[in-house]
Amino acid sequence: MWMRGGTSKGGYFLKHDLPIDTAERDNFLLRAMGSPDPLQIDGMGGSDPLTSKVAVVSKSERPGIDIDYLFLQVFVDQALVSDQQNCGNILAGIGPFAIERGLVSAKNDETRVTIYMENTGQVAVATVATPGGTVTYSGDARIDGVPGSAAPIPLEFRDTAGSSCGTMLPSGNSVDHIDGVNVTLIDNGMPCVVMKASDVGATGYESREELDAADDLKARLESIRLAVGELMNLGDVSDKTVPKVMLVAPPRHGGVVTVRSFIPHRAHASIGVLGAVTVATACLIEGSPAADVTEIPGGGRKSMSIEHASGETTCVIELDANSAVLSSAILRTARKLMDGKVFG
């Protein structure tokens, strides 16, 4: 099934429909997407990392879990398939897909689907609209970066801190100094390198096209990204899609912060779900580059609007009495695009 999940798009497969051997599976997915080729002309991919994604789904045998979900990023212009990160946007389609494929029984009105994210061992709960026991994709929810409206799919994340790096601040510091730039190395669902846009010669308000054309800027960001791999317990990241680089600047439209995200070598059209959650968390760390440009709301439950190139994404972060993150949630939508056979 091909689906849009959040601001991404890709193929959703039942695990038993794919080859068991990892190399065979990856070769099939490269052929199905048309990679490596910048246009992906010989496959289903859309010439962009955001439209070259795969979800591998199976019924879970874990206690309290409905579905196991493995995310795979199929590179566009390289013969690479990576399982080194989650994707919170593709996650938005997992609940509807699981119900459509009969892995989860639909309830009346809405159905909660508990999902184990195999990439990082995290758990998320998706709430899917199922009036009359059937998935509906129609609704009034809107998310920036996607035209029109659809049924809301709230996603609640559990135990996201240190999902890939082992701890939320893998270097042990709220601020590190890398290549002359102050950065926060943080993982609250997505490993990210957060820095002020102004510290690397950007404004933080550039368009995606302007950032993608800024070769000197991208080279500097990649140098920093490669330098922090070991500090983040990720090893050599030259062939990995993490960590992501996040440039932050003061908000302009009533949010808490402005972000320009790299994924990792191209500018993101908006921002990934778990990237947004991680940046929102960085804004709450005293003395961090993000905190310096942020307007933080009060209270222990904070609704935080993250401004990006396509609009905004709102995260809800709940803190305990010691200001540690208890939970995070975000609103997404999804839509079924095609159901059939794809050939590799």
Short mmCIF file of C-alpha atoms in Angstrom, two decimals:
data_model
loop_
_atom_site.label_atom_id
_atom_site.label_comp_id
_atom_site.label_asym_id
_atom_site.label_seq_id
_atom_site.Cartn_x
_atom_site.Cartn_y
_atom_site.Cartn_z
CA MET A 1 0.00 0.00 0.00
CA TRP A 2 1.32 3.47 -0.87
CA MET A 3 0.41 6.08 1.70
CA ARG A 4 1.10 9.63 2.70
CA GLY A 5 2.07 9.74 6.33
CA GLY A 6 2.39 13.27 7.74
CA THR A 7 4.59 15.22 5.31
CA SER A 8 6.22 12.08 3.87
CA LYS A 9 5.14 9.39 1.43
CA GLY A 10 6.18 5.81 0.83
CA GLY A 11 5.47 2.11 0.57
CA TYR A 12 3.88 0.19 3.47
CA PHE A 13 4.63 -3.54 3.37
CA LEU A 14 3.66 -6.52 5.47
CA LYS A 15 6.89 -8.05 6.73
CA HIS A 16 6.07 -11.51 5.38
CA ASP A 17 5.61 -10.11 1.87
CA LEU A 18 9.27 -9.01 1.69
CA PRO A 19 12.36 -11.24 1.34
CA ILE A 20 13.68 -12.52 4.68
CA ASP A 21 17.30 -11.93 3.68
CA THR A 22 18.21 -8.29 4.36
CA ALA A 23 20.36 -7.89 1.24
CA GLU A 24 17.59 -9.32 -0.97
CA ARG A 25 15.01 -7.11 0.72
CA ASP A 26 17.10 -3.97 0.24
CA ASN A 27 17.81 -4.80 -3.39
CA PHE A 28 14.09 -5.20 -4.02
CA LEU A 29 13.30 -1.87 -2.34
CA LEU A 30 16.00 -0.05 -4.32
CA ARG A 31 14.48 -1.42 -7.53
CA ALA A 32 10.94 -0.60 -6.40
CA MET A 33 11.91 3.01 -5.63
CA GLY A 34 14.13 3.41 -8.71
CA SER A 35 17.33 4.11 -6.78
CA PRO A 36 20.06 5.10 -7.33
CA ASP A 37 18.91 7.83 -9.69
CA PRO A 38 18.21 11.51 -8.91
CA LEU A 39 14.87 11.25 -10.73
CA GLN A 40 14.04 7.70 -9.56
CA ILE A 41 12.54 7.47 -13.02
CA ASP A 42 12.50 3.64 -13.02
CA GLY A 43 10.57 3.28 -9.78
CA MET A 44 7.97 4.65 -7.40
CA GLY A 45 10.17 7.17 -5.59
CA GLY A 46 9.54 10.88 -6.01
CA SER A 47 13.12 12.19 -6.39
CA ASP A 48 13.19 13.32 -2.76
CA PRO A 49 14.12 11.66 0.54
CA LEU A 50 10.65 12.55 1.83
CA THR A 51 9.02 10.40 -0.85
CA SER A 52 11.49 7.49 -0.82
CA LYS A 53 10.51 5.80 2.42
CA VAL A 54 9.35 2.34 3.48
CA ALA A 55 7.45 0.91 6.44
CA VAL A 56 7.74 -2.80 7.24
CA VAL A 57 4.84 -3.87 9.44
CA SER A 58 3.94 -7.02 11.36
CA LYS A 59 1.65 -8.09 14.19
CA SER A 60 3.61 -7.89 17.43
CA GLU A 61 4.16 -10.66 19.94
CA ARG A 62 5.40 -8.17 22.57
CA PRO A 63 3.21 -7.75 25.66
CA GLY A 64 0.99 -4.67 25.41
CA ILE A 65 2.06 -3.94 21.82
CA ASP A 66 -0.18 -4.30 18.75
CA ILE A 67 2.23 -3.69 15.88
CA ASP A 68 5.97 -3.86 15.16
CA TYR A 69 7.16 -1.18 12.71
CA LEU A 70 10.54 -1.00 11.01
CA PHE A 71 11.32 2.19 9.09
CA LEU A 72 13.68 2.09 6.12
CA GLN A 73 15.03 5.16 4.32
CA VAL A 74 15.77 4.36 0.69
CA PHE A 75 18.41 6.79 -0.55
CA VAL A 76 17.55 8.57 -3.79
CA ASP A 77 20.91 8.78 -5.56
CA GLN A 78 22.82 6.06 -3.71
CA ALA A 79 22.28 2.30 -3.55
CA LEU A 80 21.67 2.48 0.20
CA VAL A 81 18.80 1.45 2.46
CA SER A 82 19.15 2.68 6.05
CA ASP A 83 17.48 1.52 9.27
CA GLN A 84 19.44 3.97 11.43
CA GLN A 85 16.50 6.22 12.34
CA ASN A 86 12.78 6.36 13.00
CA CYS A 87 10.31 8.33 10.92
CA GLY A 88 7.46 9.89 12.84
CA ASN A 89 5.70 11.01 9.66
CA ILE A 90 5.55 7.53 8.11
CA LEU A 91 4.51 6.38 11.60
CA ALA A 92 1.24 8.30 11.11
CA GLY A 93 0.15 5.75 8.49
CA ILE A 94 1.00 2.64 10.53
CA GLY A 95 -2.25 2.56 12.51
CA PRO A 96 -4.54 2.89 9.49
CA PHE A 97 -2.46 0.40 7.50
CA ALA A 98 -2.53 -2.17 10.32
CA ILE A 99 -6.30 -1.87 10.60
CA GLU A 100 -6.77 -2.05 6.82
CA ARG A 101 -4.64 -5.23 6.67
CA GLY A 102 -6.53 -6.87 9.54
CA LEU A 103 -3.63 -6.83 12.02
CA VAL A 104 -5.70 -4.74 14.47
CA SER A 105 -9.46 -4.91 14.96
CA ALA A 106 -11.20 -1.58 14.57
CA LYS A 107 -13.39 -0.21 17.33
CA ASN A 108 -16.34 2.12 16.87
CA ASP A 109 -15.49 5.81 16.58
CA GLU A 110 -11.73 5.52 17.15
CA THR A 111 -9.08 2.83 17.55
CA ARG A 112 -5.87 3.15 19.56
CA VAL A 113 -2.92 1.27 18.04
CA THR A 114 0.18 0.71 20.16
CA ILE A 115 3.27 0.57 17.95
CA TYR A 116 6.78 -0.66 18.73
CA MET A 117 9.35 1.18 16.62
CA GLU A 118 12.00 -1.44 15.91
CA ASN A 119 14.67 1.06 14.83
CA THR A 120 15.05 2.48 18.33
CA GLY A 121 12.91 0.39 20.67
CA GLN A 122 10.44 3.20 21.32
CA VAL A 123 6.68 2.89 21.72
CA ALA A 124 4.07 5.19 20.21
CA VAL A 125 0.29 5.17 20.43
CA ALA A 126 -1.68 6.28 17.37
CA THR A 127 -5.37 7.12 17.62
CA VAL A 128 -7.15 6.38 14.33
CA ALA A 129 -10.63 7.55 13.34
CA THR A 130 -12.76 4.43 12.70
CA PRO A 131 -16.43 5.46 12.60
CA GLY A 132 -18.58 2.36 12.25
CA GLY A 133 -15.47 0.20 12.60
CA THR A 134 -13.89 1.38 9.33
CA VAL A 135 -10.82 3.57 8.81
CA THR A 136 -11.65 7.00 7.47
CA TYR A 137 -9.12 9.38 5.98
CA SER A 138 -11.52 12.31 5.63
CA GLY A 139 -11.59 15.02 8.27
CA ASP A 140 -10.91 18.61 9.19
CA ALA A 141 -7.36 18.33 10.56
CA ARG A 142 -4.70 20.30 8.71
CA ILE A 143 -0.93 20.10 8.97
CA ASP A 144 1.48 22.51 7.33
CA GLY A 145 3.28 21.03 4.34
CA VAL A 146 0.22 19.03 3.21
CA PRO A 147 -2.60 20.57 1.14
CA GLY A 148 -6.19 20.12 2.22
CA SER A 149 -7.46 18.39 5.34
CA ALA A 150 -7.78 14.83 6.63
CA ALA A 151 -8.77 12.82 9.69
CA PRO A 152 -6.59 13.64 12.71
CA ILE A 153 -4.11 11.01 13.93
CA PRO A 154 -2.67 12.06 17.32
CA LEU A 155 0.66 10.36 18.09
CA GLU A 156 1.81 9.97 21.68
CA PHE A 157 5.43 8.98 22.27
CA ARG A 158 6.77 7.09 25.27
CA ASP A 159 10.35 6.78 26.53
CA THR A 160 11.90 8.73 23.67
CA ALA A 161 14.94 10.05 25.55
CA GLY A 162 18.16 8.54 24.20
CA SER A 163 16.33 6.36 21.68
CA SER A 164 19.38 6.00 19.40
CA CYS A 165 22.22 7.53 21.44
CA GLY A 166 21.58 5.85 24.80
CA THR A 167 20.83 9.07 26.65
CA MET A 168 19.19 12.40 25.86
CA LEU A 169 22.48 14.33 26.00
CA PRO A 170 25.00 11.71 24.81
CA SER A 171 28.07 13.91 25.29
CA GLY A 172 26.98 14.67 28.85
CA ASN A 173 26.89 18.40 28.08
CA SER A 174 24.11 20.82 27.30
CA VAL A 175 26.54 22.67 25.00
CA ASP A 176 29.57 21.43 23.06
CA HIS A 177 31.98 23.53 21.01
CA ILE A 178 32.56 21.92 17.58
CA ASP A 179 34.53 23.57 14.75
CA GLY A 180 34.05 26.96 16.41
CA VAL A 181 30.28 26.56 16.83
CA ASN A 182 28.24 26.00 20.00
CA VAL A 183 25.95 23.00 19.51
CA THR A 184 23.62 20.84 21.56
CA LEU A 185 23.91 17.12 20.84
CA ILE A 186 20.52 15.72 21.75
CA ASP A 187 18.30 12.69 21.17
CA ASN A 188 14.69 12.79 22.32
CA GLY A 189 13.41 10.51 19.57
CA MET A 190 15.77 11.69 16.81
CA PRO A 191 19.53 12.31 17.12
CA CYS A 192 20.04 16.00 16.30
CA VAL A 193 22.82 18.59 16.26
CA VAL A 194 21.16 21.88 17.21
CA MET A 195 22.89 25.21 16.58
CA LYS A 196 22.06 28.85 15.96
CA ALA A 197 21.69 29.63 12.27
CA SER A 198 23.57 32.91 12.82
CA ASP A 199 26.60 31.00 14.13
CA VAL A 200 27.13 29.35 10.73
CA GLY A 201 26.39 32.38 8.56
CA ALA A 202 22.70 31.71 7.92
CA THR A 203 19.56 33.55 9.05
CA GLY A 204 17.35 30.55 9.78
CA TYR A 205 14.62 31.99 7.55
CA GLU A 206 15.94 30.78 4.19
CA SER A 207 13.79 28.74 1.83
CA ARG A 208 14.58 25.10 1.18
CA GLU A 209 15.89 26.01 -2.27
CA GLU A 210 18.21 28.67 -0.89
CA LEU A 211 19.66 26.25 1.63
CA ASP A 212 20.13 23.48 -0.91
CA ALA A 213 22.05 25.91 -3.13
CA ALA A 214 24.33 27.04 -0.27
CA ASP A 215 27.22 24.63 -0.90
CA ASP A 216 29.65 26.29 1.52
CA LEU A 217 27.08 26.20 4.32
CA LYS A 218 26.22 22.57 3.67
CA ALA A 219 29.90 21.61 3.64
CA ARG A 220 30.41 23.27 7.02
CA LEU A 221 27.34 21.57 8.49
CA GLU A 222 28.50 18.19 7.21
CA SER A 223 31.93 18.75 8.76
CA ILE A 224 30.26 19.37 12.13
CA ARG A 225 27.92 16.40 11.67
CA LEU A 226 30.80 14.03 10.95
CA ALA A 227 32.76 15.38 13.92
CA VAL A 228 30.01 14.60 16.46
CA GLY A 229 29.22 11.02 15.43
CA GLU A 230 31.45 9.45 18.09
CA LEU A 231 30.33 11.96 20.74
CA MET A 232 26.73 10.91 20.10
CA ASN A 233 27.56 7.17 20.32
CA LEU A 234 26.69 6.81 16.64
CA GLY A 235 30.20 6.03 15.37
CA ASP A 236 31.12 6.94 11.79
CA VAL A 237 28.03 8.71 10.42
CA SER A 238 29.33 9.38 6.90
CA ASP A 239 26.88 6.84 5.44
CA LYS A 240 24.12 7.34 8.02
CA THR A 241 21.02 9.51 7.93
CA VAL A 242 21.55 10.58 11.54
CA PRO A 243 22.26 12.84 13.26
CA LYS A 244 20.11 15.52 11.66
CA VAL A 245 21.35 19.11 11.66
CA MET A 246 18.94 21.73 13.01
CA LEU A 247 19.51 25.47 12.54
CA VAL A 248 17.48 27.56 14.99
CA ALA A 249 16.51 31.23 15.03
CA PRO A 250 14.03 33.43 16.93
CA PRO A 251 10.36 32.87 15.98
CA ARG A 252 8.60 35.28 13.65
CA HIS A 253 5.01 34.05 13.63
CA GLY A 254 4.04 33.50 17.26
CA GLY A 255 5.81 30.17 17.75
CA VAL A 256 8.57 29.30 20.18
CA VAL A 257 11.44 28.86 17.69
CA THR A 258 12.20 28.81 13.97
CA VAL A 259 13.99 25.75 12.55
CA ARG A 260 15.65 24.79 9.30
CA SER A 261 16.31 21.06 9.21
CA PHE A 262 18.74 18.98 7.12
CA ILE A 263 17.99 15.28 6.48
CA PRO A 264 21.02 15.19 6.56
CA HIS A 265 22.40 16.48 3.23
CA ARG A 266 19.33 18.17 1.82
CA ALA A 267 17.17 20.79 3.46
CA HIS A 268 13.85 19.46 4.76
CA ALA A 269 10.68 20.95 3.28
CA SER A 270 9.30 21.17 6.84
CA ILE A 271 10.62 19.15 9.81
CA GLY A 272 10.33 15.52 10.85
CA VAL A 273 7.99 14.62 13.71
CA LEU A 274 10.65 13.28 16.05
CA GLY A 275 13.04 16.01 14.93
CA ALA A 276 10.45 18.57 16.02
CA VAL A 277 10.05 16.84 19.39
CA THR A 278 13.82 16.81 19.88
CA VAL A 279 14.24 20.49 18.95
CA ALA A 280 11.38 21.41 21.28
CA THR A 281 13.22 19.58 24.05
CA ALA A 282 16.49 21.37 23.22
CA CYS A 283 14.65 24.68 23.67
CA LEU A 284 13.99 23.70 27.29
CA ILE A 285 17.67 23.10 28.13
CA GLU A 286 19.08 26.10 29.97
CA GLY A 287 22.08 27.65 28.24
CA SER A 288 21.63 25.75 24.96
CA PRO A 289 21.79 27.52 21.58
CA ALA A 290 18.08 26.79 21.12
CA ALA A 291 17.17 28.25 24.51
CA ASP A 292 18.95 31.49 23.55
CA VAL A 293 16.51 32.13 20.66
CA THR A 294 13.36 30.59 22.14
CA GLU A 295 10.19 32.00 23.67
CA ILE A 296 9.12 29.30 26.14
CA PRO A 297 5.51 29.05 27.38
CA GLY A 298 4.89 28.53 31.08
CA GLY A 299 3.51 25.53 32.93
CA GLY A 300 4.49 21.88 33.17
CA ARG A 301 2.57 20.95 30.00
CA LYS A 302 3.92 23.06 27.17
CA SER A 303 2.34 23.45 23.75
CA MET A 304 5.26 24.43 21.54
CA SER A 305 4.83 25.65 17.97
CA ILE A 306 7.95 24.93 15.92
CA GLU A 307 8.10 27.23 12.88
CA HIS A 308 9.65 25.74 9.74
CA ALA A 309 9.94 26.39 6.00
CA SER A 310 6.38 25.17 5.27
CA GLY A 311 4.58 26.59 8.30
CA GLU A 312 4.59 25.16 11.82
CA THR A 313 4.41 21.90 13.76
CA THR A 314 3.03 21.88 17.30
CA CYS A 315 4.49 19.56 19.93
CA VAL A 316 3.02 19.04 23.37
CA ILE A 317 5.75 18.36 25.93
CA GLU A 318 4.88 17.35 29.49
CA LEU A 319 7.50 17.81 32.20
CA ASP A 320 7.76 16.40 35.70
CA ALA A 321 8.61 18.41 38.83
CA ASN A 322 12.32 18.16 37.98
CA SER A 323 11.74 19.45 34.41
CA ALA A 324 12.42 16.02 32.91
CA VAL A 325 10.33 15.07 29.86
CA LEU A 326 7.47 12.75 30.80
CA SER A 327 5.77 12.50 27.41
CA SER A 328 5.51 14.16 24.03
CA ALA A 329 2.70 14.20 21.51
CA ILE A 330 2.04 15.57 18.06
CA LEU A 331 -0.86 15.71 15.59
CA ARG A 332 -0.44 14.12 12.15
CA THR A 333 -2.68 12.95 9.33
CA ALA A 334 -2.37 10.20 6.71
CA ARG A 335 -4.06 9.12 3.48
CA LYS A 336 -4.19 5.88 1.51
CA LEU A 337 -2.99 6.56 -2.03
CA MET A 338 -2.78 3.16 -3.73
CA ASP A 339 -3.23 -0.52 -2.91
CA GLY A 340 -1.81 -3.11 -5.25
CA LYS A 341 1.46 -4.65 -6.41
CA VAL A 342 4.85 -3.02 -6.92
CA PHE A 343 7.58 -4.72 -8.94
CA GLY A 344 11.27 -4.84 -8.19
#
